[in-house]
PDB file of N, CA and C in Angstrom:
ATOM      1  N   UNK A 152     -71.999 261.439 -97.249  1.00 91.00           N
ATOM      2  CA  UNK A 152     -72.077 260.482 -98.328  1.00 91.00           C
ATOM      3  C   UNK A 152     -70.664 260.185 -98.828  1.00 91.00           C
ATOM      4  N   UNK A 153     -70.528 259.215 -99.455  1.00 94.00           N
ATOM      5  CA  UNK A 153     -69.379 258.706 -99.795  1.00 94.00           C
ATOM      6  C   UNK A 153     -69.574 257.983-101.296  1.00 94.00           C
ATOM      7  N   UNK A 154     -68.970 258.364-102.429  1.00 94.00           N
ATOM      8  CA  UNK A 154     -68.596 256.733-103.424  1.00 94.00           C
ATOM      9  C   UNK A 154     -66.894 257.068-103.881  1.00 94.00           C
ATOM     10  N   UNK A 155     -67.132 255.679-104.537  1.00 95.00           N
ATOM     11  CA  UNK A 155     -65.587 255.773-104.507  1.00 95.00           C
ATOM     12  C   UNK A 155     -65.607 254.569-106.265  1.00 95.00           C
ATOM     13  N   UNK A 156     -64.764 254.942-106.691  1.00 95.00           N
ATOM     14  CA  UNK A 156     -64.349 254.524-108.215  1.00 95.00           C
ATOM     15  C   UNK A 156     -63.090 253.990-108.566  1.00 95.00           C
ATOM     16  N   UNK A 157     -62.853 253.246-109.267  1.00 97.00           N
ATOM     17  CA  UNK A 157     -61.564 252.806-109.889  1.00 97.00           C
ATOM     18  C   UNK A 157     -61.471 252.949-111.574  1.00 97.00           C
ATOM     19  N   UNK A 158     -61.055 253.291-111.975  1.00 97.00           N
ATOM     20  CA  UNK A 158     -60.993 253.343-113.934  1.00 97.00           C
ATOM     21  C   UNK A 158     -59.440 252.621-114.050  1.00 97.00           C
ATOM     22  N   UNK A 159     -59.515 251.378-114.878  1.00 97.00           N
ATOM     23  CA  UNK A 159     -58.466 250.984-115.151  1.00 97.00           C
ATOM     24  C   UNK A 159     -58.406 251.014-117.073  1.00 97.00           C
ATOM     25  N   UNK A 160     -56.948 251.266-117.064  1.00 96.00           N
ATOM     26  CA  UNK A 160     -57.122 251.224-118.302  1.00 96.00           C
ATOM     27  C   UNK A 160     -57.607 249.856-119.294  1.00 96.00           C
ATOM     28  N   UNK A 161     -58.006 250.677-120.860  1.00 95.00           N
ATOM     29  CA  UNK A 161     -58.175 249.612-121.399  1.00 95.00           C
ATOM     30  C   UNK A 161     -59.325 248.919-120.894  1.00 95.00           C
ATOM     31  N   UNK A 162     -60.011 249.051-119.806  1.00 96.00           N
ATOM     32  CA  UNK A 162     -61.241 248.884-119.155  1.00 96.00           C
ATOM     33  C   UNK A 162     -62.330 249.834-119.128  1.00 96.00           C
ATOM     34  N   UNK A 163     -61.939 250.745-118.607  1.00 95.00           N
ATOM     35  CA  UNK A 163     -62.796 251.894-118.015  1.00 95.00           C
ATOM     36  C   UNK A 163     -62.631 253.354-119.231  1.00 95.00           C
ATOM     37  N   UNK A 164     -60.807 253.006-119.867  1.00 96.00           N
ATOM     38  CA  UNK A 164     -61.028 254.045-120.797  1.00 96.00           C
ATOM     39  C   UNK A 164     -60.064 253.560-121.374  1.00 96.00           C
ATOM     40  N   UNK A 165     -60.174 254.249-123.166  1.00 96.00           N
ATOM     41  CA  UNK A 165     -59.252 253.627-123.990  1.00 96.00           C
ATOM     42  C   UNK A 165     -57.271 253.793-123.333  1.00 96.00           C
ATOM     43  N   UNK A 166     -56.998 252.988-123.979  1.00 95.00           N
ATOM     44  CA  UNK A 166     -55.329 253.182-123.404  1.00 95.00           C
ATOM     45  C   UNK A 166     -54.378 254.297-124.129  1.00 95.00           C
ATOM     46  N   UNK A 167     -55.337 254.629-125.435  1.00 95.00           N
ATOM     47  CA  UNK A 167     -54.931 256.272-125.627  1.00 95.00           C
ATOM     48  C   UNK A 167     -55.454 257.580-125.262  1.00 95.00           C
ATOM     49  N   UNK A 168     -55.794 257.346-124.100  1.00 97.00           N
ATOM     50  CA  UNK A 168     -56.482 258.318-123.921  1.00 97.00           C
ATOM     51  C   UNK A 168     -55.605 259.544-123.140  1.00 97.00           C
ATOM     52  N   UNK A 169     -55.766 260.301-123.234  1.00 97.00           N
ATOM     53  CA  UNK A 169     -55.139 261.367-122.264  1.00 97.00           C
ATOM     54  C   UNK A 169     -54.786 261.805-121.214  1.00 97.00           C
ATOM     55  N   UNK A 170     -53.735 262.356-120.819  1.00 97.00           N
ATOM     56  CA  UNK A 170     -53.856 262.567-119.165  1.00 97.00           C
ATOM     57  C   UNK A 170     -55.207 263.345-118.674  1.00 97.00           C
ATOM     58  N   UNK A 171     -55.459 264.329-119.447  1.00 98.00           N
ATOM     59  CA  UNK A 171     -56.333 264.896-119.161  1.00 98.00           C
ATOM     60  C   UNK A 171     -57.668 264.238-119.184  1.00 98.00           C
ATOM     61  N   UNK A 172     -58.169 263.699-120.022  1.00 97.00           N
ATOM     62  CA  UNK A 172     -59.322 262.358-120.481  1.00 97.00           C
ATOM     63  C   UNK A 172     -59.263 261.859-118.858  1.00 97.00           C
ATOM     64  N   UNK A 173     -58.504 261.113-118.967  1.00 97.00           N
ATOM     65  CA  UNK A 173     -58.065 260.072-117.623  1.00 97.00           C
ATOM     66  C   UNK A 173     -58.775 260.606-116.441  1.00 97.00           C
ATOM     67  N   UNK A 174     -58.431 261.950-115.912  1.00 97.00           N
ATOM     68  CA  UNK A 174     -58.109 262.826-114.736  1.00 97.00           C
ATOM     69  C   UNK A 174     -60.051 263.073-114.665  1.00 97.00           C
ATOM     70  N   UNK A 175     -60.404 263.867-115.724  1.00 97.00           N
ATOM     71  CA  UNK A 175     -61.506 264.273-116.100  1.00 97.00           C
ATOM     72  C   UNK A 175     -62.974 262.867-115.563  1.00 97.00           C
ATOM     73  N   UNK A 176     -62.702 262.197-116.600  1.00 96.00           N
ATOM     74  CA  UNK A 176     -63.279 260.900-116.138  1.00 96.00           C
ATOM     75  C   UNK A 176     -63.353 260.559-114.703  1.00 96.00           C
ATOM     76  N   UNK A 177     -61.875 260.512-114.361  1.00 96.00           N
ATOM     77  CA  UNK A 177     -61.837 259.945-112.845  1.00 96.00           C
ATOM     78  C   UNK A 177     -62.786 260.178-111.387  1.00 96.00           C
ATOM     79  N   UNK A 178     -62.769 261.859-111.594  1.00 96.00           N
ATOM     80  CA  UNK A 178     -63.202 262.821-110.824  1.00 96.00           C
ATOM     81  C   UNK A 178     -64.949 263.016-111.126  1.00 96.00           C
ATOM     82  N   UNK A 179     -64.888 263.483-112.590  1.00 96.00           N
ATOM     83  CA  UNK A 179     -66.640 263.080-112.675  1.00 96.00           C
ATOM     84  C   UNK A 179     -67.339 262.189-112.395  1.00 96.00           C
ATOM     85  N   UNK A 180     -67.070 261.083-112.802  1.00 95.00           N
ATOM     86  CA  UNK A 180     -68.048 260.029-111.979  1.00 95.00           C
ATOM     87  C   UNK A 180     -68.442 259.401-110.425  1.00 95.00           C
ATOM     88  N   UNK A 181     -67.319 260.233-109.851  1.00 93.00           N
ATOM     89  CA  UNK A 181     -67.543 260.604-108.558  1.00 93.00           C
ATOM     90  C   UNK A 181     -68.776 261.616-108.348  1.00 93.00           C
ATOM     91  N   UNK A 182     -68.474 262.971-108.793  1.00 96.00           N
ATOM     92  CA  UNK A 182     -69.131 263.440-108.704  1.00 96.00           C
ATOM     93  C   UNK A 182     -70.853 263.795-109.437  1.00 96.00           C
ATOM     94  N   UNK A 183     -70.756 262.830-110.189  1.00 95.00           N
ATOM     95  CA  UNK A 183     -71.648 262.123-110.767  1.00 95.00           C
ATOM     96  C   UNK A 183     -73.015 261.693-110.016  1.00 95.00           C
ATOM     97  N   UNK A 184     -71.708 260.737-109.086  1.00 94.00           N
ATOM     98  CA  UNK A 184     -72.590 260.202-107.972  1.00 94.00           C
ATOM     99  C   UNK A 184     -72.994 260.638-106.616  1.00 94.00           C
ATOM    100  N   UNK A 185     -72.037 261.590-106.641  1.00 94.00           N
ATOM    101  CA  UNK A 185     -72.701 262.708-105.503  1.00 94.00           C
ATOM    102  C   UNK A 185     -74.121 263.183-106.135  1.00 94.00           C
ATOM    103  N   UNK A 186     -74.239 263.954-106.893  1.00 95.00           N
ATOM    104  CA  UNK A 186     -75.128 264.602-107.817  1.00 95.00           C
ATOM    105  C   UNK A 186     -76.495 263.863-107.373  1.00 95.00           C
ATOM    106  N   UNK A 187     -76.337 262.597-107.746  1.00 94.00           N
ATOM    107  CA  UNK A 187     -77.309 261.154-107.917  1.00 94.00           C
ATOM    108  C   UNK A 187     -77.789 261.210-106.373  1.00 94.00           C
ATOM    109  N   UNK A 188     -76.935 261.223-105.233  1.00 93.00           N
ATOM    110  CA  UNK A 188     -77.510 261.321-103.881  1.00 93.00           C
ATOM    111  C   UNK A 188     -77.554 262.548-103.538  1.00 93.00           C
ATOM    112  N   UNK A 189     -77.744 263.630-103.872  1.00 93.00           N
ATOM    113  CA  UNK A 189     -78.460 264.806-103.787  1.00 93.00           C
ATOM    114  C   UNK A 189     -77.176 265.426-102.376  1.00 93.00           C
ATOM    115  N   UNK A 190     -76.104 265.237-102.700  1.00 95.00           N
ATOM    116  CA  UNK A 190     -74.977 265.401-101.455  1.00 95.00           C
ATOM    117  C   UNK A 190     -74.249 266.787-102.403  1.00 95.00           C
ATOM    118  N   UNK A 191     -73.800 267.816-101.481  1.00 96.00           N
ATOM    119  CA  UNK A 191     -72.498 268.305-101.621  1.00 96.00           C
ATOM    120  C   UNK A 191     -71.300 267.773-101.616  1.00 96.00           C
ATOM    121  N   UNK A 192     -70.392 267.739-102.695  1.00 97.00           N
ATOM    122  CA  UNK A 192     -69.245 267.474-102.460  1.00 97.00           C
ATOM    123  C   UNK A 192     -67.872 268.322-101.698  1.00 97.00           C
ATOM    124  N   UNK A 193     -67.422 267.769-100.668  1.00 98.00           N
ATOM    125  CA  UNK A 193     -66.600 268.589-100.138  1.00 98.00           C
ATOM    126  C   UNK A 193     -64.876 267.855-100.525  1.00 98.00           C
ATOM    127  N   UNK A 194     -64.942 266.846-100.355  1.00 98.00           N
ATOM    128  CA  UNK A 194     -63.342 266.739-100.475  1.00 98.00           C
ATOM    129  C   UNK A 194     -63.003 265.210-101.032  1.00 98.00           C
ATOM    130  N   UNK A 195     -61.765 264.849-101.393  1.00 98.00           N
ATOM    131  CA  UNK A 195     -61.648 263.311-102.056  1.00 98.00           C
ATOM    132  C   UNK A 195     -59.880 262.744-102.278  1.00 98.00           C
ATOM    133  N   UNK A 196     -60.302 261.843-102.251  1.00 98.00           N
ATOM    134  CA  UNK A 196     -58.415 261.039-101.980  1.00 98.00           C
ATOM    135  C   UNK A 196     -58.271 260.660-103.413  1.00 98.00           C
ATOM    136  N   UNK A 197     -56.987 260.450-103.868  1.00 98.00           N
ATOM    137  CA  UNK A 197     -56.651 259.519-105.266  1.00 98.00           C
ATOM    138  C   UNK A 197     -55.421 258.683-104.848  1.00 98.00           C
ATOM    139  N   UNK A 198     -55.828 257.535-105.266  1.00 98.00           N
ATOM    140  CA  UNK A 198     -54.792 256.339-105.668  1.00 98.00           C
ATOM    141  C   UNK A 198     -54.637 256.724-106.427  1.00 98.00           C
ATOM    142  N   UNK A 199     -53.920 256.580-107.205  1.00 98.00           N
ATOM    143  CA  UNK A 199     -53.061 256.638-108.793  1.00 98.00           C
ATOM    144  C   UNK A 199     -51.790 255.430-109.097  1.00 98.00           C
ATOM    145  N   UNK A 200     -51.888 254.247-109.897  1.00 98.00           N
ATOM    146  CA  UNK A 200     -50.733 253.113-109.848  1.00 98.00           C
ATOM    147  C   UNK A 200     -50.516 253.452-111.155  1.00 98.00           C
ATOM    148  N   UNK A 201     -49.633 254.225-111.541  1.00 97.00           N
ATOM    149  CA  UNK A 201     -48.782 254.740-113.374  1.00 97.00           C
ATOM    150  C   UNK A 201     -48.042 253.836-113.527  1.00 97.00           C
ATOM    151  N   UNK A 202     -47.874 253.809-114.713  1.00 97.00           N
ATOM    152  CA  UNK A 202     -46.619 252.505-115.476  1.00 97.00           C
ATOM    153  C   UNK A 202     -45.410 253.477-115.381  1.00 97.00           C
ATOM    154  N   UNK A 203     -44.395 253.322-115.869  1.00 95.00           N
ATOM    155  CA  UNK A 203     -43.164 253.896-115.940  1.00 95.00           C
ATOM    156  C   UNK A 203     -43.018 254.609-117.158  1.00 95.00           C
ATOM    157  N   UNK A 204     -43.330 254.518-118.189  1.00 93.00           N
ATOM    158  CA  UNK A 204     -43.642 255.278-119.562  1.00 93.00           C
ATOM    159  C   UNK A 204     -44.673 256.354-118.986  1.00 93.00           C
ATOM    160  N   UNK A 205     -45.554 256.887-118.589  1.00 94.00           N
ATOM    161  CA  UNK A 205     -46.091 257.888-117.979  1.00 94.00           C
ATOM    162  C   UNK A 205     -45.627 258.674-116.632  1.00 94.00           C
ATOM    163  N   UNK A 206     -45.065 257.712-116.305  1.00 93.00           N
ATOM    164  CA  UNK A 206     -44.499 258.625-115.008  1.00 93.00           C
ATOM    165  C   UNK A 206     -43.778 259.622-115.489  1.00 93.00           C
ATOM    166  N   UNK A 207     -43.749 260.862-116.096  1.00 95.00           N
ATOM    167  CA  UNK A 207     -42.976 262.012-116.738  1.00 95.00           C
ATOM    168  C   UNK A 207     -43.894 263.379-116.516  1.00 95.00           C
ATOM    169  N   UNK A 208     -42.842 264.675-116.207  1.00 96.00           N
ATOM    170  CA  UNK A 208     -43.313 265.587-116.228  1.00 96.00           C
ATOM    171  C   UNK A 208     -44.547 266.121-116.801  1.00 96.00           C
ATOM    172  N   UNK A 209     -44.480 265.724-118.519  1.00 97.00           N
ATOM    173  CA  UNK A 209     -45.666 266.136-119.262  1.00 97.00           C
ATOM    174  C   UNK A 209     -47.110 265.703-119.104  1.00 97.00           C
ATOM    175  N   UNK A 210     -46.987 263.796-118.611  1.00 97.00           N
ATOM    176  CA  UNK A 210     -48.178 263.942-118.566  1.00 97.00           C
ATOM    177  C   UNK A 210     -48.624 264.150-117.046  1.00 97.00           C
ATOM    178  N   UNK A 211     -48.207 264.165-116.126  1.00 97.00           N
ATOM    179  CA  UNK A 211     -48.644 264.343-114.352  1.00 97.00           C
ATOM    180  C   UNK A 211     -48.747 265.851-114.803  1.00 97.00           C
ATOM    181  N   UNK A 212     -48.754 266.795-115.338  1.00 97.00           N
ATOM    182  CA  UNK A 212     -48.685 268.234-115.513  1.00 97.00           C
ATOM    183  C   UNK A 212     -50.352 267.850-115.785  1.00 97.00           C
ATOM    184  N   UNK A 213     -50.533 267.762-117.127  1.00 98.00           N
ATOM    185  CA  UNK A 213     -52.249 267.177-117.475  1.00 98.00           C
ATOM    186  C   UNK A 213     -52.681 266.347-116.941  1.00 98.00           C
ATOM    187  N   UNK A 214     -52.642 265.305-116.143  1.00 98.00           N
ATOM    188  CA  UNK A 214     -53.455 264.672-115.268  1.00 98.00           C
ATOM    189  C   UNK A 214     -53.716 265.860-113.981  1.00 98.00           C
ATOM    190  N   UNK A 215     -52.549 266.388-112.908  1.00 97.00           N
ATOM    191  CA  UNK A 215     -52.575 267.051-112.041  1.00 97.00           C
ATOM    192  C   UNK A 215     -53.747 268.535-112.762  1.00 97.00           C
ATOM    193  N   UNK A 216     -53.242 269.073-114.141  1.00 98.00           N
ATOM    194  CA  UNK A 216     -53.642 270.258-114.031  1.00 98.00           C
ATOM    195  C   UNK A 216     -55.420 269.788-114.042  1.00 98.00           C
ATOM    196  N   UNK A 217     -55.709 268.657-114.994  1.00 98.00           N
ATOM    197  CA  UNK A 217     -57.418 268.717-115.398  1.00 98.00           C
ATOM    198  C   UNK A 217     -57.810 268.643-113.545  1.00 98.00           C
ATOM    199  N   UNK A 218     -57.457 267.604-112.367  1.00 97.00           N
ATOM    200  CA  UNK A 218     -57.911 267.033-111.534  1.00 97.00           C
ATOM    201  C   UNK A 218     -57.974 268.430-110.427  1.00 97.00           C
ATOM    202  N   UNK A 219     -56.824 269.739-110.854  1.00 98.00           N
ATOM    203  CA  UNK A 219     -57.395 270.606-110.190  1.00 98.00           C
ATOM    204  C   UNK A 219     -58.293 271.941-110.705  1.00 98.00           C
ATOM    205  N   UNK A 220     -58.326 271.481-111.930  1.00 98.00           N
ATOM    206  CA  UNK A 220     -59.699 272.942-112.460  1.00 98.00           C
ATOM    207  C   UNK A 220     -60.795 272.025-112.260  1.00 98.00           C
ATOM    208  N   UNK A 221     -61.283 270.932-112.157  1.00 97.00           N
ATOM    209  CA  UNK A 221     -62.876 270.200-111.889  1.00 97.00           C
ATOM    210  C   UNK A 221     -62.568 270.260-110.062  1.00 97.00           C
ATOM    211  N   UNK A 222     -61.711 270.304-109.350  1.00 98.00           N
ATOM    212  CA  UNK A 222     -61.968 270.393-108.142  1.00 98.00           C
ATOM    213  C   UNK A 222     -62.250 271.978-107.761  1.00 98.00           C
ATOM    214  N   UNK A 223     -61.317 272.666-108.212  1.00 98.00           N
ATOM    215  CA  UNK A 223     -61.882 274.333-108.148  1.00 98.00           C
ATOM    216  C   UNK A 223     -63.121 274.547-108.490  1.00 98.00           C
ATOM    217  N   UNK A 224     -63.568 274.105-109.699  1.00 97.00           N
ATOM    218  CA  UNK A 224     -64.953 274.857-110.363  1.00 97.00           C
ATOM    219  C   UNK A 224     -66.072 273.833-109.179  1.00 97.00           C
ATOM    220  N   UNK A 225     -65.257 272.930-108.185  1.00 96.00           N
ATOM    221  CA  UNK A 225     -66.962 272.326-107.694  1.00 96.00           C
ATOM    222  C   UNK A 225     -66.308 272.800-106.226  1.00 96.00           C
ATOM    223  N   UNK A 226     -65.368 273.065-105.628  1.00 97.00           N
ATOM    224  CA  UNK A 226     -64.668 273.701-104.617  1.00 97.00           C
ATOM    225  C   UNK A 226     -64.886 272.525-103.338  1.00 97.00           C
ATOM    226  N   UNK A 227     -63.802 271.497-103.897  1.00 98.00           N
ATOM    227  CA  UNK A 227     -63.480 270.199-103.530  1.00 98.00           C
ATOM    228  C   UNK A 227     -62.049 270.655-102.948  1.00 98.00           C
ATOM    229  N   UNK A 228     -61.866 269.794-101.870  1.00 98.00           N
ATOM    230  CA  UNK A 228     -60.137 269.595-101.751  1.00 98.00           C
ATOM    231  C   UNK A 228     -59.763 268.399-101.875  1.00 98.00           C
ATOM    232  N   UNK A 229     -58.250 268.330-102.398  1.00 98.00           N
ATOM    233  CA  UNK A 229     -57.722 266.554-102.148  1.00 98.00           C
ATOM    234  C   UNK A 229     -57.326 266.741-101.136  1.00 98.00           C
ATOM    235  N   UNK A 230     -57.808 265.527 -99.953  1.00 98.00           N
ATOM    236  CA  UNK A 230     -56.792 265.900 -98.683  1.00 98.00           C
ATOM    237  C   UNK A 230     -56.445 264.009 -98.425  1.00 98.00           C
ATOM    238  N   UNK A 231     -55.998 263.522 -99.558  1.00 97.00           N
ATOM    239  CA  UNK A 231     -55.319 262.090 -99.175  1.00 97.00           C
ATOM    240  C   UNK A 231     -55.024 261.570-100.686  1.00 97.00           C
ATOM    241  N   UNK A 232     -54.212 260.385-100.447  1.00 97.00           N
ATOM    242  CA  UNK A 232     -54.345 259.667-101.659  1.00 97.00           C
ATOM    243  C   UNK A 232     -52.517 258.432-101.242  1.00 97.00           C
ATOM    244  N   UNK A 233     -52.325 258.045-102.742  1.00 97.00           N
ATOM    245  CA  UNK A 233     -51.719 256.878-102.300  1.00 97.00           C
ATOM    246  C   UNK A 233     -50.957 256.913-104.020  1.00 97.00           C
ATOM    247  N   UNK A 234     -49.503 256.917-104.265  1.00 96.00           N
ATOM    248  CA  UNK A 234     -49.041 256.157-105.469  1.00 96.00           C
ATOM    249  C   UNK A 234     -48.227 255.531-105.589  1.00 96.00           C
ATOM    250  N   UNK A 235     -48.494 254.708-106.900  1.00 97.00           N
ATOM    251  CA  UNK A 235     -47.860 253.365-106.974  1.00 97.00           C
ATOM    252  C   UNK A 235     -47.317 253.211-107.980  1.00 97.00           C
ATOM    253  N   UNK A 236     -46.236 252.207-108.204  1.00 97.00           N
ATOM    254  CA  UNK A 236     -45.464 251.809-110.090  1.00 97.00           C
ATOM    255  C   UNK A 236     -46.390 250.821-110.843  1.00 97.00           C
ATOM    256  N   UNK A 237     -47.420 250.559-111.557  1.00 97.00           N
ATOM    257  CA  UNK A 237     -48.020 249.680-112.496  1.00 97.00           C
ATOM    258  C   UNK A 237     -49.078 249.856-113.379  1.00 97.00           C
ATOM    259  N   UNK A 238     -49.665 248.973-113.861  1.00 97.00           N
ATOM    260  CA  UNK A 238     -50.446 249.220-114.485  1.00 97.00           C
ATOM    261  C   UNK A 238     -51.349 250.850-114.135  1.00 97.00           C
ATOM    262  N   UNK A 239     -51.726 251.082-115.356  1.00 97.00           N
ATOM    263  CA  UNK A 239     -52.754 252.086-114.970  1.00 97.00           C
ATOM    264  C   UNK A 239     -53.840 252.388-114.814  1.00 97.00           C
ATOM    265  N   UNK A 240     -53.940 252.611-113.248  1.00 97.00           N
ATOM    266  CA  UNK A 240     -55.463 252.816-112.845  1.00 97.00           C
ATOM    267  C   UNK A 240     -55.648 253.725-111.937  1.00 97.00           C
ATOM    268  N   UNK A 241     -56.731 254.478-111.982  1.00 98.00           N
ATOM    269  CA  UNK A 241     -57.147 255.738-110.661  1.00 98.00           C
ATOM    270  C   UNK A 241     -58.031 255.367-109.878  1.00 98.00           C
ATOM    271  N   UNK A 242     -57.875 255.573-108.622  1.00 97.00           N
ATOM    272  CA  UNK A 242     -58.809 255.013-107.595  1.00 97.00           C
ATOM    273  C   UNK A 242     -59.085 256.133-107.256  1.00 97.00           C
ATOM    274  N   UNK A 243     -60.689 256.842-106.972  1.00 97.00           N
ATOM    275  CA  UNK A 243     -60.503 258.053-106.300  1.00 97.00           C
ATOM    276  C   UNK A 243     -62.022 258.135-105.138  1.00 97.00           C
ATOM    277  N   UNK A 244     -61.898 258.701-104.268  1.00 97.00           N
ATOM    278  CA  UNK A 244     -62.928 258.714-102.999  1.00 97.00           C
ATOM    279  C   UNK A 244     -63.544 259.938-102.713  1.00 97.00           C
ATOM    280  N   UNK A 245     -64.700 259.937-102.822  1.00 97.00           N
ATOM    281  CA  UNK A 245     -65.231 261.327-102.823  1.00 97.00           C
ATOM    282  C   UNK A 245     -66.402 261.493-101.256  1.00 97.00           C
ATOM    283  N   UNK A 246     -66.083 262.147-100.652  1.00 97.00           N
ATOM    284  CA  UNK A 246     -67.046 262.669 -99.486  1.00 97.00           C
ATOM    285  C   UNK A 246     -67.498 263.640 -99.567  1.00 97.00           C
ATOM    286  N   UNK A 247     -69.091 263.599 -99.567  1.00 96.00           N
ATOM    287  CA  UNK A 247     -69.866 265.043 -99.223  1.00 96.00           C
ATOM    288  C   UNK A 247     -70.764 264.906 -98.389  1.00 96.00           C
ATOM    289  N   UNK A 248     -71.167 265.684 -98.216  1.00 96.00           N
ATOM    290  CA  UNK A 248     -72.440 266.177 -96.985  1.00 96.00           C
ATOM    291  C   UNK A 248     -73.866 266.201 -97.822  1.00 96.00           C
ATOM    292  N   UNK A 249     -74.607 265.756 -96.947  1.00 93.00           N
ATOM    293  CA  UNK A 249     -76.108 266.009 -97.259  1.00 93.00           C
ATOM    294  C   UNK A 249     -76.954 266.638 -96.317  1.00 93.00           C
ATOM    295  N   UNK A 250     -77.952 267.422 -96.499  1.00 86.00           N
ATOM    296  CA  UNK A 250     -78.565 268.131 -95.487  1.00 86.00           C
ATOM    297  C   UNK A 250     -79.150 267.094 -94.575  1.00 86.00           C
ATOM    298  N   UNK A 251     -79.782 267.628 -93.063  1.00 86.00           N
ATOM    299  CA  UNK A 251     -80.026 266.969 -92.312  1.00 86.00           C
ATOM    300  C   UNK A 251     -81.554 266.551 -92.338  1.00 86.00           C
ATOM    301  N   UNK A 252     -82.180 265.624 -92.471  1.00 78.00           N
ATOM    302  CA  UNK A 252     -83.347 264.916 -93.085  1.00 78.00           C
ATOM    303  C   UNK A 252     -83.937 264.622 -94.068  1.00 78.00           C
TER     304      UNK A 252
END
C-alpha cells in the first residue's frame, strides 16, 4: 500500500506552528491512512521545500527530532526524500504491506 501527502503552510497548518506540530502532522496522516487500509507501515520518503528563515539549526533539530520518535514508536524507516529553498511545505510517502488476501 502506498499514500502520500503534502501539508503546505497556512493551508494544511497554521504558519505558527511548530517544527515539531509540522513534523508530527506530516507523518500522521500518512499513517493515518495506512491504519484506514488495514496495511503495516514499513518505510517513507520526505520532500521538505523550507524558506530561508527556518532553515536553522533549532528548528530542523524539532522537525528532524518529532519525525524520528513517531517513526521509532511505529518502526518505520526514511529511506528517500528530496530538499528544497521555498515556501513551506512537506511532502511525505508512506509504504506498507498488507497481508496476502
Amino acid at each position: 500500500m502506498v499514500a502520500a501527502d503534502t501539508l503546505v503552510e497556512s493551508v494544511h497548518f497554521p504558519a505558527e506552528a511548530t517544527a515539531e506540530e509540522i513534523a508530527s502532522r506530516s507523518l500522521c496522516v500518512n499513517l493515518s491512512d495506512m491504519a484506514a487500509m488495514g496495511a503495516t507501515p514499513r518505510w517513507f520518503t520526505l520532500a521538505l521545500t523550507l524558506p530561508k528563515e527556518k532553515a536553522n539549526d533549532q528548528w530542523l533539530a524539532g522537525f528532524s527530532g518529532a519525525i524520528a520518535g513517531i517513526a521509532n514508536r511505529y518502526n518505520i524507516a526514511l529511506v528517500g526524500g528530496d530538499t528544497t529553498s521555498g515556501p513551506l511545505s512537506v511532502s511525505m510517502t508512506l509504504l506498507g504491506e498488507v497481508p496476502a488476501g
